[in-house]
Short mmCIF file of C-alpha atoms and ligand atoms in Angstrom, two decimals:
data_model
loop_
_atom_site.label_atom_id
_atom_site.label_comp_id
_atom_site.label_asym_id
_atom_site.label_seq_id
_atom_site.Cartn_x
_atom_site.Cartn_y
_atom_site.Cartn_z
CA MET K 203 114.09 97.29 96.86
CA SER K 204 117.74 97.63 97.87
CA ASN K 205 119.57 100.92 98.48
CA THR K 206 122.84 99.08 97.99
CA SER K 207 124.18 98.82 94.44
CA PHE K 208 125.17 95.43 93.01
CA PHE K 209 128.89 96.27 93.25
CA GLU K 210 128.47 97.55 96.83
CA SER K 211 126.71 94.29 97.67
CA VAL K 212 129.64 92.26 96.32
CA GLU K 213 132.09 94.48 98.22
CA LYS K 214 130.08 94.10 101.45
CA ASN K 215 130.18 90.32 101.12
CA PHE K 216 133.89 90.49 100.28
CA GLU K 217 134.63 92.59 103.37
CA LYS K 218 132.84 90.18 105.69
CA ALA K 219 135.14 87.40 104.54
CA ALA K 220 138.24 89.59 104.13
CA GLN K 221 138.32 90.37 107.85
CA ILE K 222 138.30 86.68 108.64
CA THR K 223 141.29 85.90 106.40
CA GLY K 224 143.70 88.17 108.31
CA HIS K 225 145.57 89.22 105.15
CA PRO K 226 147.16 92.71 105.15
CA ARG K 227 144.77 95.55 104.18
CA GLY K 228 146.75 96.52 101.08
CA LEU K 229 146.67 93.00 99.72
CA LEU K 230 142.93 92.73 100.36
CA ASP K 231 142.37 96.07 98.63
CA GLN K 232 144.35 94.90 95.61
CA ILE K 233 142.24 91.73 95.41
CA ARG K 234 138.99 93.71 95.76
CA VAL K 235 139.45 96.58 93.29
CA CYS K 236 138.74 96.46 89.56
CA ASN K 237 142.13 96.61 87.78
CA SER K 238 140.74 98.27 84.68
CA VAL K 239 137.38 99.68 83.68
CA TYR K 240 136.91 100.56 80.05
CA HIS K 241 133.83 102.58 79.10
CA MET K 242 133.28 103.10 75.39
CA LYS K 243 130.81 104.79 73.07
CA PHE K 244 130.89 103.95 69.40
CA PRO K 245 128.73 104.62 66.36
CA VAL K 246 126.84 101.90 64.52
CA LYS K 247 124.63 102.41 61.49
CA ILE K 248 121.19 100.99 62.29
CA ASP K 249 118.58 101.05 59.50
CA GLY K 250 120.58 103.72 57.67
CA GLU K 251 120.94 106.02 60.72
CA PHE K 252 123.93 106.44 63.05
CA GLN K 253 123.29 105.38 66.61
CA VAL K 254 125.69 105.80 69.54
CA ILE K 255 126.14 102.55 71.44
CA GLU K 256 127.37 102.57 75.03
CA ALA K 257 129.38 99.60 76.31
CA TRP K 258 131.87 98.45 78.94
CA ARG K 259 134.56 95.90 79.50
CA VAL K 260 135.86 95.52 83.04
CA GLN K 261 138.91 93.45 83.86
CA HIS K 262 138.65 92.95 87.59
CA SER K 263 141.86 91.07 88.26
CA HIS K 264 145.09 90.60 86.34
CA HIS K 265 146.60 88.24 88.93
CA ARG K 266 146.10 85.50 86.35
CA LEU K 267 145.79 85.94 82.62
CA PRO K 268 143.83 85.82 80.44
CA THR K 269 140.92 87.50 82.15
CA LYS K 270 137.58 85.83 81.53
CA GLY K 271 133.93 86.75 81.70
CA GLY K 272 130.71 86.95 79.74
CA ILE K 273 129.16 89.76 77.73
CA ARG K 274 125.70 90.96 78.68
CA TYR K 275 123.20 92.71 76.38
CA ASP K 276 120.53 94.52 78.35
CA SER K 277 119.03 98.01 78.41
CA MET K 278 119.81 98.26 82.16
CA VAL K 279 123.56 97.51 81.81
CA ASN K 280 125.68 100.06 83.71
CA GLU K 281 129.22 100.41 85.02
CA ASP K 282 128.37 99.33 88.57
CA GLU K 283 126.76 96.14 87.30
CA VAL K 284 129.64 95.21 85.01
CA MET K 285 132.14 95.88 87.81
CA ALA K 286 130.16 93.66 90.18
CA LEU K 287 129.92 90.87 87.60
CA ALA K 288 133.65 91.13 86.78
CA SER K 289 134.52 90.89 90.49
CA LEU K 290 132.37 87.81 90.92
CA MET K 291 134.19 86.22 87.97
CA THR K 292 137.55 86.52 89.75
CA TYR K 293 136.26 84.82 92.89
CA LYS K 294 134.38 82.22 90.84
CA CYS K 295 137.46 81.24 88.83
CA ALA K 296 139.49 80.93 92.05
CA ILE K 297 136.86 78.72 93.70
CA VAL K 298 136.68 76.24 90.83
CA ASP K 299 140.42 76.39 90.06
CA VAL K 300 140.04 77.92 86.62
CA PRO K 301 143.35 79.77 86.07
CA PHE K 302 141.93 83.12 84.90
CA GLY K 303 141.35 86.59 86.32
CA GLY K 304 137.79 87.88 86.27
CA ALA K 305 136.27 90.18 83.66
CA LYS K 306 132.86 91.11 82.30
CA GLY K 307 131.44 93.05 79.40
CA GLY K 308 128.16 94.75 78.79
CA ILE K 309 126.40 96.59 75.98
CA LYS K 310 123.52 98.82 76.97
CA ILE K 311 120.94 97.68 74.43
CA ASN K 312 117.71 95.75 74.47
CA PRO K 313 118.58 93.03 71.95
CA LYS K 314 114.88 92.39 71.28
CA GLN K 315 114.65 95.87 69.70
CA PHE K 316 117.31 95.17 67.05
CA GLY K 317 117.28 93.00 63.96
CA VAL K 318 119.92 90.32 63.47
CA ASP K 319 121.92 92.53 61.04
CA SER K 320 122.10 95.37 63.55
CA LEU K 321 123.05 93.03 66.40
CA GLU K 322 125.82 91.63 64.23
CA ARG K 323 127.15 95.12 63.46
CA ILE K 324 127.03 96.16 67.14
CA THR K 325 128.77 92.95 68.23
CA ARG K 326 131.49 93.16 65.58
CA ARG K 327 132.17 96.81 66.38
CA TYR K 328 132.38 96.02 70.10
CA ALA K 329 134.85 93.20 69.37
CA ALA K 330 136.92 95.53 67.18
CA GLU K 331 136.94 98.22 69.90
CA LEU K 332 138.24 95.65 72.41
CA SER K 333 140.74 94.18 69.98
CA LYS K 334 142.35 97.49 69.06
CA ARG K 335 142.95 98.18 72.78
CA ASN K 336 144.47 94.73 73.41
CA MET K 337 141.44 93.75 75.45
CA LEU K 338 140.54 90.68 73.41
CA GLY K 339 142.69 87.66 72.70
CA PRO K 340 143.39 84.11 73.92
CA GLY K 341 146.14 85.29 76.30
CA LEU K 342 144.58 88.65 77.16
CA ASP K 343 140.86 88.63 77.76
CA VAL K 344 138.39 85.93 76.70
CA PRO K 345 134.66 86.79 76.71
CA ALA K 346 131.77 84.30 76.77
CA PRO K 347 127.96 84.44 76.68
CA ASP K 348 125.89 85.99 79.47
CA TYR K 349 122.38 87.43 79.78
CA GLY K 350 121.09 88.33 76.31
CA THR K 351 123.95 86.75 74.33
CA GLY K 352 124.73 83.25 73.10
CA GLU K 353 126.62 81.18 70.55
CA ARG K 354 125.66 83.44 67.65
CA GLU K 355 127.27 86.54 69.22
CA MET K 356 130.39 84.52 70.14
CA SER K 357 130.78 83.37 66.53
CA TRP K 358 130.65 87.02 65.34
CA ILE K 359 133.30 87.93 67.91
CA VAL K 360 135.69 85.13 66.92
CA ASP K 361 135.23 85.94 63.23
CA THR K 362 135.98 89.64 63.85
CA TYR K 363 139.06 88.78 65.93
CA MET K 364 140.40 86.40 63.25
CA ALA K 365 139.83 89.03 60.54
CA LEU K 366 141.84 91.57 62.58
CA ASN K 367 144.55 89.04 63.55
CA PRO K 368 145.12 86.91 60.46
CA GLY K 369 147.25 83.83 61.02
CA SER K 370 146.78 83.86 64.80
CA VAL K 371 147.39 80.21 65.55
CA ASP K 372 145.53 80.27 68.88
CA GLY K 373 143.04 82.93 67.82
CA TYR K 374 139.96 80.72 68.17
CA GLY K 375 140.60 80.78 71.93
CA CYS K 376 139.77 84.53 72.01
CA VAL K 377 136.20 83.79 73.07
CA THR K 378 134.31 80.78 74.43
CA GLY K 379 130.72 79.61 74.16
CA LYS K 380 131.13 79.41 70.38
CA PRO K 381 129.00 77.05 68.27
CA VAL K 382 130.52 73.56 68.21
CA THR K 383 131.02 73.93 64.45
CA GLN K 384 133.00 77.18 65.03
CA HIS K 385 135.64 75.75 67.39
CA GLY K 386 133.27 75.47 70.35
CA ILE K 387 132.97 72.48 72.64
CA ASN K 388 130.20 69.95 73.20
CA GLY K 389 128.47 70.60 76.51
CA ARG K 390 129.13 74.37 76.86
CA ARG K 391 125.55 75.38 76.03
CA GLU K 392 124.04 73.56 79.03
CA ALA K 393 127.14 73.78 81.27
CA THR K 394 125.95 76.48 83.69
CA GLY K 395 122.58 74.77 84.27
CA LEU K 396 124.23 71.38 84.66
CA GLY K 397 126.71 72.88 87.14
CA VAL K 398 123.79 74.34 89.11
CA PHE K 399 122.24 70.87 89.22
CA TYR K 400 125.49 69.18 90.31
CA GLY K 401 126.07 71.81 93.02
CA VAL K 402 122.57 71.64 94.51
CA ARG K 403 122.57 67.83 94.28
CA GLU K 404 125.84 67.77 96.21
CA ALA K 405 124.46 70.07 98.92
CA CYS K 406 121.29 67.95 99.18
CA GLY K 407 123.42 64.83 99.44
CA VAL K 408 124.81 65.83 102.87
CA ALA K 409 122.26 64.23 105.23
CA GLU K 410 123.44 66.21 108.28
CA ASP K 411 122.93 69.58 106.54
CA MET K 412 119.54 68.57 105.16
CA ALA K 413 118.39 67.37 108.59
CA ALA K 414 119.29 70.82 109.98
CA LEU K 415 116.94 72.32 107.37
CA GLY K 416 114.21 69.77 108.14
CA LEU K 417 114.69 68.08 104.76
CA SER K 418 115.50 64.50 103.78
CA ALA K 419 118.81 63.83 102.03
CA GLY K 420 118.86 63.68 98.22
CA LEU K 421 117.22 65.62 95.43
CA ALA K 422 114.46 63.16 94.54
CA GLY K 423 110.98 64.52 95.26
CA LYS K 424 112.18 67.99 96.29
CA LYS K 425 109.97 70.83 95.03
CA VAL K 426 111.81 73.40 92.94
CA ILE K 427 110.93 76.87 91.61
CA VAL K 428 113.00 78.38 88.80
CA GLN K 429 112.93 82.11 87.94
CA GLY K 430 114.00 82.77 84.34
CA LEU K 431 113.67 80.23 81.55
CA GLY K 432 116.68 81.37 79.52
CA ASN K 433 119.89 79.43 79.03
CA VAL K 434 120.72 78.91 82.70
CA GLY K 435 117.16 78.58 84.00
CA TYR K 436 115.94 76.22 81.30
CA TYR K 437 118.84 73.79 81.62
CA SER K 438 118.82 73.96 85.45
CA ALA K 439 115.10 73.14 85.47
CA LYS K 440 115.56 70.35 82.96
CA PHE K 441 118.41 68.68 84.86
CA PHE K 442 116.50 68.99 88.16
CA GLN K 443 113.48 67.34 86.58
CA ASP K 444 115.60 64.55 85.04
CA GLY K 445 117.30 64.13 88.45
CA GLY K 446 113.98 63.36 90.17
CA ALA K 447 113.04 66.79 91.56
CA ILE K 448 109.57 68.26 90.91
CA ILE K 449 109.44 71.65 89.19
CA VAL K 450 106.46 73.39 90.81
CA GLY K 451 106.95 76.97 89.59
CA ILE K 452 108.55 78.83 86.69
CA GLY K 453 108.80 82.60 86.29
CA GLU K 454 109.53 84.68 83.21
CA TYR K 455 109.41 88.43 82.71
CA GLU K 456 105.78 88.38 81.48
CA GLY K 457 104.49 86.42 84.50
CA ALA K 458 104.82 83.14 86.34
CA ILE K 459 103.04 79.80 86.75
CA TYR K 460 102.73 77.48 89.74
CA ASN K 461 101.44 73.95 90.14
CA ALA K 462 102.20 72.11 93.40
CA ASN K 463 101.85 68.79 91.54
CA GLY K 464 104.57 69.64 89.05
CA LEU K 465 105.17 71.20 85.62
CA ASP K 466 106.85 69.61 82.62
CA VAL K 467 109.78 71.85 81.71
CA ASP K 468 109.89 71.15 77.96
CA ASP K 469 106.13 71.36 77.69
CA VAL K 470 106.16 74.77 79.42
CA PHE K 471 109.01 75.88 77.16
CA ASN K 472 107.05 74.85 74.05
CA HIS K 473 103.84 76.43 75.40
CA ARG K 474 105.70 79.73 75.82
CA LYS K 475 107.18 79.43 72.34
CA SER K 476 103.83 78.77 70.67
CA THR K 477 101.65 81.22 72.66
CA GLY K 478 104.27 83.92 73.30
CA SER K 479 103.74 83.72 77.07
CA ILE K 480 104.37 81.38 79.96
CA LEU K 481 100.91 82.25 81.34
CA ASN K 482 97.81 80.07 80.89
CA TYR K 483 99.73 76.81 80.95
CA PRO K 484 97.15 74.03 81.45
CA GLY K 485 96.68 73.01 85.10
CA ALA K 486 98.87 75.79 86.51
CA THR K 487 97.92 78.94 88.45
CA ASN K 488 98.91 82.25 86.81
CA LEU K 489 100.89 84.81 88.81
CA ASN K 490 100.73 88.09 86.95
CA VAL K 491 103.33 89.80 89.13
CA THR K 492 106.34 87.73 88.13
CA ALA K 493 108.31 88.37 91.37
CA GLU K 494 105.56 86.58 93.36
CA ILE K 495 106.97 83.28 92.12
CA LEU K 496 109.91 83.76 94.49
CA GLU K 497 107.56 83.65 97.48
CA GLN K 498 105.65 80.46 96.62
CA PRO K 499 106.06 77.26 98.67
CA CYS K 500 108.96 75.03 97.60
CA ASP K 501 112.07 73.34 98.98
CA ILE K 502 114.57 74.83 96.53
CA LEU K 503 114.38 78.25 94.86
CA ILE K 504 116.55 78.85 91.80
CA PRO K 505 116.72 82.51 90.72
CA ALA K 506 118.18 82.30 87.20
CA ALA K 507 117.37 85.69 85.68
CA LEU K 508 118.99 88.85 87.05
CA GLU K 509 120.54 90.39 90.16
CA ASN K 510 118.89 91.95 93.26
CA VAL K 511 115.59 90.06 92.90
CA ILE K 512 115.65 88.95 96.55
CA HIS K 513 116.00 92.06 98.67
CA GLU K 514 115.07 93.52 102.05
CA GLY K 515 111.49 93.95 100.86
CA ASN K 516 110.72 90.33 100.02
CA ALA K 517 113.38 88.19 101.77
CA ARG K 518 111.15 87.47 104.78
CA ASN K 519 108.45 86.06 102.46
CA ILE K 520 110.71 83.37 101.00
CA LYS K 521 109.44 79.87 101.85
CA ALA K 522 112.22 77.82 100.31
CA LYS K 523 114.73 76.09 102.59
CA ILE K 524 117.49 76.29 99.99
CA ILE K 525 118.24 79.09 97.51
CA GLY K 526 120.54 78.10 94.67
CA GLU K 527 121.92 81.26 93.07
CA ALA K 528 122.01 80.34 89.39
CA ALA K 529 121.96 84.02 88.39
CA ASN K 530 124.73 86.38 89.45
CA GLY K 531 123.87 88.43 92.53
CA PRO K 532 120.16 87.55 92.88
CA VAL K 533 120.33 88.13 96.67
CA THR K 534 121.36 91.55 97.97
CA ALA K 535 123.76 91.78 100.92
CA GLU K 536 120.91 92.96 103.21
CA ALA K 537 118.65 90.09 102.12
CA ASP K 538 121.51 87.65 102.65
CA GLU K 539 121.60 88.57 106.35
CA ILE K 540 117.83 88.16 106.67
CA LEU K 541 117.88 84.76 104.95
CA ASN K 542 120.78 83.68 107.14
CA ALA K 543 118.82 84.60 110.27
CA MET K 544 115.83 82.64 108.90
CA GLY K 545 118.06 79.55 108.61
CA ILE K 546 117.77 79.37 104.82
CA MET K 547 120.75 77.81 103.07
CA VAL K 548 122.00 80.04 100.24
CA ILE K 549 124.34 78.31 97.79
CA PRO K 550 126.28 81.28 96.43
CA ASP K 551 126.48 82.34 92.78
CA MET K 552 130.28 82.49 92.73
CA TYR K 553 130.31 78.74 93.24
CA LEU K 554 126.95 77.53 91.91
CA ASN K 555 126.95 79.09 88.44
CA ALA K 556 130.65 78.36 87.81
CA GLY K 557 129.80 75.49 85.46
CA GLY K 558 129.81 77.90 82.51
CA VAL K 559 133.31 79.21 83.11
CA THR K 560 134.57 75.72 83.92
CA VAL K 561 133.50 74.38 80.54
CA SER K 562 134.64 77.62 78.90
CA TYR K 563 138.08 76.78 80.32
CA PHE K 564 137.84 73.33 78.68
CA GLU K 565 136.88 75.02 75.40
CA TRP K 566 139.87 77.37 75.65
CA LEU K 567 142.16 74.40 76.33
CA LYS K 568 140.71 72.63 73.29
CA ASN K 569 141.34 75.73 71.15
CA LEU K 570 144.95 76.00 72.32
CA SER K 571 145.65 72.28 71.91
CA HIS K 572 143.90 72.17 68.51
CA VAL K 573 142.46 68.74 69.19
CA ARG K 574 139.05 67.50 70.27
CA PHE K 575 138.90 65.88 73.72
CA GLY K 576 138.74 62.09 73.34
CA ARG K 577 140.18 62.05 69.83
CA LEU K 578 143.45 60.41 70.87
CA ASN K 579 142.25 58.02 73.55
CA LYS K 580 138.68 56.99 72.71
CA ARG K 581 139.48 54.04 70.40
CA PHE K 582 142.46 52.98 72.50
CA GLU K 583 140.29 52.73 75.64
CA GLN K 584 137.51 51.02 73.69
CA ASN K 585 139.90 48.39 72.34
CA SER K 586 141.51 47.80 75.77
CA ASN K 587 138.10 47.45 77.41
CA THR K 588 136.93 45.04 74.68
CA ARG K 589 140.00 42.84 75.24
CA LEU K 590 139.35 42.92 78.99
CA VAL K 591 135.70 41.84 78.56
CA GLU K 592 136.71 39.06 76.13
CA THR K 593 139.30 37.78 78.59
CA LEU K 594 136.80 37.81 81.48
CA GLU K 595 134.22 36.01 79.32
CA GLU K 596 136.78 33.35 78.47
CA LEU K 597 137.84 32.93 82.12
CA THR K 598 134.29 32.84 83.56
CA GLY K 599 132.56 31.11 80.66
CA LYS K 600 129.79 33.75 80.92
CA LYS K 601 128.66 35.89 78.00
CA LEU K 602 127.44 39.50 78.30
CA ASN K 603 124.75 40.77 75.93
CA ALA K 604 125.50 43.46 73.34
CA ASP K 605 124.06 46.29 75.49
CA GLU K 606 126.15 45.33 78.53
CA ILE K 607 129.29 45.08 76.41
CA GLN K 608 128.65 48.46 74.83
CA ARG K 609 128.21 50.13 78.23
CA ILE K 610 131.48 48.71 79.56
CA VAL K 611 133.74 49.09 76.54
CA LYS K 612 132.64 52.50 75.21
CA GLY K 613 135.53 54.97 75.09
CA PRO K 614 134.81 58.58 76.10
CA ASP K 615 133.45 61.14 73.63
CA GLU K 616 134.14 64.83 74.13
CA ILE K 617 130.79 65.34 75.89
CA ASP K 618 131.54 62.52 78.36
CA LEU K 619 134.88 64.09 79.30
CA VAL K 620 133.44 67.59 79.55
CA ARG K 621 130.63 66.44 81.84
CA SER K 622 132.93 64.33 83.96
CA GLY K 623 135.33 67.29 84.37
CA LEU K 624 132.42 69.57 85.26
CA GLU K 625 130.95 67.11 87.78
CA GLU K 626 134.35 66.60 89.42
CA THR K 627 134.85 70.38 89.66
CA MET K 628 131.43 71.09 91.19
CA ILE K 629 131.69 68.24 93.71
CA ASN K 630 135.23 69.08 94.86
CA SER K 631 134.57 72.80 95.07
CA TYR K 632 131.39 72.31 97.12
CA HIS K 633 133.22 70.27 99.71
CA THR K 634 136.11 72.74 99.86
CA ILE K 635 133.64 75.52 100.67
CA ARG K 636 131.65 73.37 103.11
CA GLN K 637 134.85 72.32 104.84
CA GLN K 638 135.80 75.99 105.26
CA LEU K 639 132.36 76.68 106.75
CA LYS K 640 132.57 73.75 109.18
CA SER K 641 136.15 74.33 110.26
CA ASN K 642 136.13 78.12 110.57
CA PRO K 643 133.81 79.37 113.33
CA ALA K 644 134.05 82.92 111.96
CA CYS K 645 132.21 81.84 108.77
CA ASN K 646 128.48 81.79 109.26
CA ASN K 647 127.29 80.79 105.80
CA LEU K 648 128.42 79.23 102.52
CA ARG K 649 128.90 82.63 100.84
CA THR K 650 131.37 83.87 103.43
CA ALA K 651 133.14 80.51 103.33
CA ALA K 652 133.32 80.69 99.52
CA PHE K 653 134.78 84.21 99.68
CA VAL K 654 137.37 83.07 102.23
CA VAL K 655 138.40 80.20 99.95
CA ALA K 656 138.64 82.54 96.94
CA ILE K 657 140.50 85.33 98.76
CA ASN K 658 143.06 82.89 100.19
CA LYS K 659 143.78 81.42 96.74
CA ILE K 660 144.17 84.83 95.08
CA ALA K 661 146.26 86.11 98.00
CA SER K 662 148.62 83.16 97.64
CA ASP K 663 149.12 84.08 93.97
CA TYR K 664 150.03 87.66 94.86
CA LEU K 665 152.29 86.52 97.68
CA ALA K 666 154.01 84.06 95.33
CA MET K 667 154.62 86.95 92.90
CA GLY K 668 156.52 88.71 95.65
CA ILE K 669 154.53 91.92 95.29
CA PHE K 670 153.54 91.80 98.95
CA PRO K 671 156.61 90.39 100.70
P1 LIG U 777 119.35 84.47 79.17
O1 LIG U 777 119.27 85.77 78.49
O2 LIG U 777 119.59 83.25 78.36
O3 LIG U 777 118.05 84.19 80.05
C1 LIG U 777 117.54 85.03 81.05
C2 LIG U 777 116.03 84.83 81.11
O4 LIG U 777 115.50 85.54 82.23
C3 LIG U 777 115.31 85.36 79.87
O5 LIG U 777 114.48 84.33 79.34
C4 LIG U 777 114.51 86.55 80.41
O6 LIG U 777 113.28 86.74 79.70
C5 LIG U 777 114.26 86.12 81.84
N1 LIG U 777 113.92 87.22 82.72
C6 LIG U 777 114.31 88.51 82.68
N2 LIG U 777 113.77 89.22 83.70
C7 LIG U 777 113.04 88.35 84.42
C8 LIG U 777 112.24 88.47 85.59
N3 LIG U 777 112.11 89.63 86.23
N4 LIG U 777 111.60 87.36 86.06
C9 LIG U 777 111.73 86.18 85.42
N5 LIG U 777 112.47 86.02 84.30
C10 LIG U 777 113.12 87.08 83.80
O7 LIG U 777 120.50 84.66 80.27
P2 LIG U 777 121.34 83.53 80.99
O8 LIG U 777 122.60 83.34 80.23
O9 LIG U 777 120.47 82.37 81.31
O10 LIG U 777 121.75 84.30 82.33
C11 LIG U 777 120.90 84.34 83.47
C12 LIG U 777 121.72 84.65 84.71
O11 LIG U 777 122.74 83.66 84.86
C13 LIG U 777 122.46 85.99 84.67
O12 LIG U 777 122.54 86.50 85.99
C14 LIG U 777 123.86 85.60 84.21
O13 LIG U 777 124.83 86.54 84.61
C15 LIG U 777 124.02 84.29 84.93
N6 LIG U 777 125.04 83.40 84.36
C16 LIG U 777 124.99 83.00 83.07
C17 LIG U 777 125.95 82.12 82.57
C18 LIG U 777 125.91 81.57 81.17
O14 LIG U 777 126.72 80.67 80.86
N7 LIG U 777 125.02 82.01 80.30
C19 LIG U 777 127.00 81.69 83.41
C20 LIG U 777 127.02 82.12 84.74
C21 LIG U 777 126.03 82.97 85.20
#
């Protein structure tokens, strides 16, 4: 295991890149530190008894507002972890050009040990605590789902905020990842996993980089292991499978399964749902120590559960050629150096799992503009395209069938625009980071290059503000 805490790991990675940027020390320190750390303890009545709940909200950077970042429910949540996650959010937003500062929240509970009523009371109280300190609001700080939370918790938060701020015209933008029926956006649920897929696909598409790893270009046929079958892991695995990769291993907290010939993601998901465990899936080998899944043979390893799972103790046993960090901080700073020396390509979390915050940004824009994406232009584009097809048919004398016409004329729905915006973001950002890596000899891996890109963007904001003349 690692002796370095999660936050120390992030700081170590930051420092490596910071030295390369050449910015003044004071400016780098301002970018690095957490601007505010709020630790709270509040009472909630659970099954008739008072219970003290411990929680945090960390706003890492106020250089752009609102701040943005998910809320985690886990019994291991602590201040160091929330600070690390909030820091990563700042760099992530900068990399994908989402105009927010980073933040993160955490409540130290095991959500599996509480009924829905209790979870609702804890969530609403947490939202109220944040709201009364001006730490929740569409222009202040906008949470989202993370480990252990989802659309349901976000709908409780928005409802609490609206109750405390009646008449707030932009109030629905106080949180993202809401159900589509509660001012959410189509495509947010699967956004992080889809972003992971787009990012890894882009990396695999560069033939020169794949040749250096001894791999062929493209995702098709590549063997993939996914750790964690929650929101991010499930959708990553599903998009990889649909994109032609072969899922050979899946790990969950109760154990892991491996089959070199491939696993069907939905079938495994349903097997786990009906039997209560991922183990004993037909045709697959059981691994009772769940971490062993990380060390099985594959081309691409996707840790999508929690931080620090690849550390000094197991990094040398990794057989994958590419690690796609779907989770936040799955590789410790020490392990990162070992993997680098082994020639393994690590696609860093602060870029690869940015699909969630990218689509959260689209949701926030939708909430502020009070109109669904595609509502104004869909029919217009459809009618223009129909006229174009009719004109071409008249000029050429050829007729298209109904399916062909439909494919060409269809105007964009919200989901089409969200996915196209996400794909564009992941592709552009990957090449910005890769370009930094290729053009800057001081960068020796994608993570350092990503940090350099992020630090330079944040520094230019501070410099433009005139705080550091
Ligand atoms: P989730 O709660 O939906 O799923 C996490 C899954 O991991 C659960 O099914 C859990 O049982 C499993 N798990 C826990 N410990 C494990 C272990 N030791 N081995 C294997 N599986 C284990 O959470 P999520 O939203 O998918 O988040 C996963 C990671 O992705 C976190 O690091 C989170 O910070 C990061 N992330 C999430 C989002 C998002 O939009 N939800 C965005 C960016 C990053």
